Short mmCIF file of C-alpha atoms in Angstrom, two decimals:
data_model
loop_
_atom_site.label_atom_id
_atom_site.label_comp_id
_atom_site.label_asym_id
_atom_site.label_seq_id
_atom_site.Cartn_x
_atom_site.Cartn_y
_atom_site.Cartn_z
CA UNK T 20 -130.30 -22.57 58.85
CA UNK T 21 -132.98 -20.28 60.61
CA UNK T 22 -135.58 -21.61 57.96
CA UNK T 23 -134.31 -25.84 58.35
CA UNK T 24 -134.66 -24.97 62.53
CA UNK T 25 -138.49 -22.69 61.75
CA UNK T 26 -139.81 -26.06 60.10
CA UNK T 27 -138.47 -28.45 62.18
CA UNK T 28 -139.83 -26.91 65.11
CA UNK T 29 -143.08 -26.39 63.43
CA UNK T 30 -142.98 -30.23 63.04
CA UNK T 31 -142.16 -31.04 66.37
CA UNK T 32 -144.90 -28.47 67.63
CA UNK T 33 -147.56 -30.11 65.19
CA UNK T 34 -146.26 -33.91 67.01
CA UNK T 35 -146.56 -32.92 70.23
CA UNK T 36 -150.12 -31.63 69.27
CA UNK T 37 -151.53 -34.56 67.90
CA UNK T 38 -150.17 -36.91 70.26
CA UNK T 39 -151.12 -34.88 73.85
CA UNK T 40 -153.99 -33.35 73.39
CA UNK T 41 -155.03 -35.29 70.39
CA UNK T 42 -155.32 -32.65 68.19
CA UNK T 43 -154.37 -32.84 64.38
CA UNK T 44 -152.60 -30.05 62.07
CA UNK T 45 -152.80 -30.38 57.90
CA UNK T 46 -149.47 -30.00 56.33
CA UNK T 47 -150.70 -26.65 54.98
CA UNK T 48 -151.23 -25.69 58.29
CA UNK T 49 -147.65 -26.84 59.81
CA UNK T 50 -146.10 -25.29 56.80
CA UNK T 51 -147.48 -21.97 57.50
CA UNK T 52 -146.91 -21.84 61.22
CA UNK T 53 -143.12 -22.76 59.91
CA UNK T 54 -142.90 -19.73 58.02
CA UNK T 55 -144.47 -17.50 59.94
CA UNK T 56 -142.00 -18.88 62.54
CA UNK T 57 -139.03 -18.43 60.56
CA UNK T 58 -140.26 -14.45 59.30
CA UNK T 59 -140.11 -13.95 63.06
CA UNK T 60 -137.20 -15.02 63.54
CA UNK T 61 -135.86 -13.11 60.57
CA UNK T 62 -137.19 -9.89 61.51
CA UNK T 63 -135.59 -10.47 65.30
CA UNK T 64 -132.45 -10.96 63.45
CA UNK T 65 -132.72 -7.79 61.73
CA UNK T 66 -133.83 -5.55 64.47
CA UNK T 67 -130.28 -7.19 66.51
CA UNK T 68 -128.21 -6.31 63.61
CA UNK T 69 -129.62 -2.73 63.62
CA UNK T 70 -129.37 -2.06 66.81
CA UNK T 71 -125.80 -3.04 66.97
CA UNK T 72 -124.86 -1.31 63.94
CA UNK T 73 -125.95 1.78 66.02
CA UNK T 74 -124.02 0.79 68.74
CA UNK T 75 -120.85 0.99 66.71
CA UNK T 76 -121.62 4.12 65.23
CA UNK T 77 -122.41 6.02 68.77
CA UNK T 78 -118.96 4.50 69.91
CA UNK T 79 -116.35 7.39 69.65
CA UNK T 80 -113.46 5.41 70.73
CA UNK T 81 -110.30 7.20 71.72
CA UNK T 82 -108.47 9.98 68.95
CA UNK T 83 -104.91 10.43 69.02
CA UNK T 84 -103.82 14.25 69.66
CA UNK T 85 -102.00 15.99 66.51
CA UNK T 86 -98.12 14.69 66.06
CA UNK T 87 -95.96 16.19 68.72
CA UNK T 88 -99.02 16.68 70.98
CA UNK T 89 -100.03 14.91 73.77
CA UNK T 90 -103.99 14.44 74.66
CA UNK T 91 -105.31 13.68 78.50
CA UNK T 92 -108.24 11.86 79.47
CA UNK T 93 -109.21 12.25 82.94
CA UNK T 94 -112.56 11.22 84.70
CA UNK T 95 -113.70 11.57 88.36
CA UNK T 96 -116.48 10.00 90.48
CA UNK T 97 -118.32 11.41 94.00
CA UNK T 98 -119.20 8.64 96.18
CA UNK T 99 -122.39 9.51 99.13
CA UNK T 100 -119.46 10.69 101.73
CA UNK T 101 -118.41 12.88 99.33
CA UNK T 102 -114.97 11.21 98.85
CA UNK T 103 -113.49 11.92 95.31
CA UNK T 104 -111.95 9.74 92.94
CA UNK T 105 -110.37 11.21 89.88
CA UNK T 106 -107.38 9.62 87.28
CA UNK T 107 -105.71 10.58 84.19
CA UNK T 108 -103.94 9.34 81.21
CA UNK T 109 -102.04 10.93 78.78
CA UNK T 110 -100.95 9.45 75.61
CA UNK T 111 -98.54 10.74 72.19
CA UNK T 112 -99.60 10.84 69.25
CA UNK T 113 -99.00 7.24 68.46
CA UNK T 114 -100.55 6.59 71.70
CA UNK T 115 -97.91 5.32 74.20
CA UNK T 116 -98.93 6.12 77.56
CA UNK T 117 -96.25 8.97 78.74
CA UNK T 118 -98.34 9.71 82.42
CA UNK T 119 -100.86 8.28 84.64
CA UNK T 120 -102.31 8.93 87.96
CA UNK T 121 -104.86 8.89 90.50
CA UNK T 122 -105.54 10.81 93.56
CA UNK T 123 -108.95 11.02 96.49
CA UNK T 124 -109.73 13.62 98.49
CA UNK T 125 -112.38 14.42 100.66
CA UNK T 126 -113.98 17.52 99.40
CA UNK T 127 -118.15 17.86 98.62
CA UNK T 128 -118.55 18.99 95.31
CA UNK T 129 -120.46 18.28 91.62
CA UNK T 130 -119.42 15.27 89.70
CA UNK T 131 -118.55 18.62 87.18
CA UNK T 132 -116.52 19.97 89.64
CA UNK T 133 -114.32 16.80 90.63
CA UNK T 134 -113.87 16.12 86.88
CA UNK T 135 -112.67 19.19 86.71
CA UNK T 136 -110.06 19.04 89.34
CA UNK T 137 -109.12 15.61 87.66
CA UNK T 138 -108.37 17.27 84.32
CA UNK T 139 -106.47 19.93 87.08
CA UNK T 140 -104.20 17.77 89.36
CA UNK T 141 -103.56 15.72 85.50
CA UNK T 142 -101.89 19.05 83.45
CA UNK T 143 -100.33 20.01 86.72
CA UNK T 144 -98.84 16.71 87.43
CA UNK T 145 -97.63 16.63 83.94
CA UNK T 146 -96.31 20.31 83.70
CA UNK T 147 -94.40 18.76 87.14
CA UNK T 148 -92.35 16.40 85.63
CA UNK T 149 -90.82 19.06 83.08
CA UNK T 150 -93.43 19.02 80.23
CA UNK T 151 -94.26 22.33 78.44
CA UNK T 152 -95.92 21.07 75.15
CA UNK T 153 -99.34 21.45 74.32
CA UNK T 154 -102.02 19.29 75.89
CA UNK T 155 -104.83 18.70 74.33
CA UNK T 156 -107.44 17.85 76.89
CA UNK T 157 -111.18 15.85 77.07
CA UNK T 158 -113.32 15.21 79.71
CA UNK T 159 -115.12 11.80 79.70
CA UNK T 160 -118.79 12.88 79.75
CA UNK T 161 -121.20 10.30 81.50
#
């Protein structure tokens, strides 16, 4: 398709040529603009692919904890006042969601130090409700 689309514009371009300006192409001439046209194209195609293909394979995606574990992932954000915003999740093994929360507080600290007290107020809210098994926890680096 790229290659039908490459020529055809070629064509078009070699048209509009010899009927504005008055201005002539040989075939030879049209055909290699067209190819030269649809390498480019190719090559753009490729470099796309590529760089999406490494896309994918940066992209961790989230890991379920060992069976009979549970993993958290908590995250925080300082805004300019120096207002904190911090949630959690924790999921099983098969990845049903057994907690949430959020929570803000004024305090002025590090975005390392309010993810920190996320991944806090998360293992104490969940050893709150009764749960002693192991946690395995991550912090969502930025």
């Amino acid at each position: 398709m790229g290659k039908i689309l490459g020529i055809l514009w070629s064509i078009w371009q070699s048209r509009n040529l010899r009927i504005f300006p008055d201005k002539r192409k040989e075939g030879w001439e049209v055909w290699s603009r067209a190819l030269r046209i649809v390498e480019a194209y190719q090559m753009a195609c490729k470099a796309t692919l590529q760089r999406v293909e490494r896309r994918k394979n940066q992209a961790i995606g989230w890991q379920p904890p060992l069976n009979h574990h549970y993993k958290i992932n908590s995250d925080a954000a300082v805004d300019k006042t120096g207002k904190i915003g911090m949630g959690f999740m924790i999921r099983d093994s098969e990845g049903r969601v057994q907690a949430c929360g959020c929570s803000s507080k004024q305090m002025a600290v590090s975005s390392t130090v309010a993810k920190a007290l996320a991944l806090r107020f998360a293992v104490e809210t969940f050893q709150a409700w009764g749960n002693t098994q192991t946690v395995e926890q991550r912090l969502i680096q930025n």
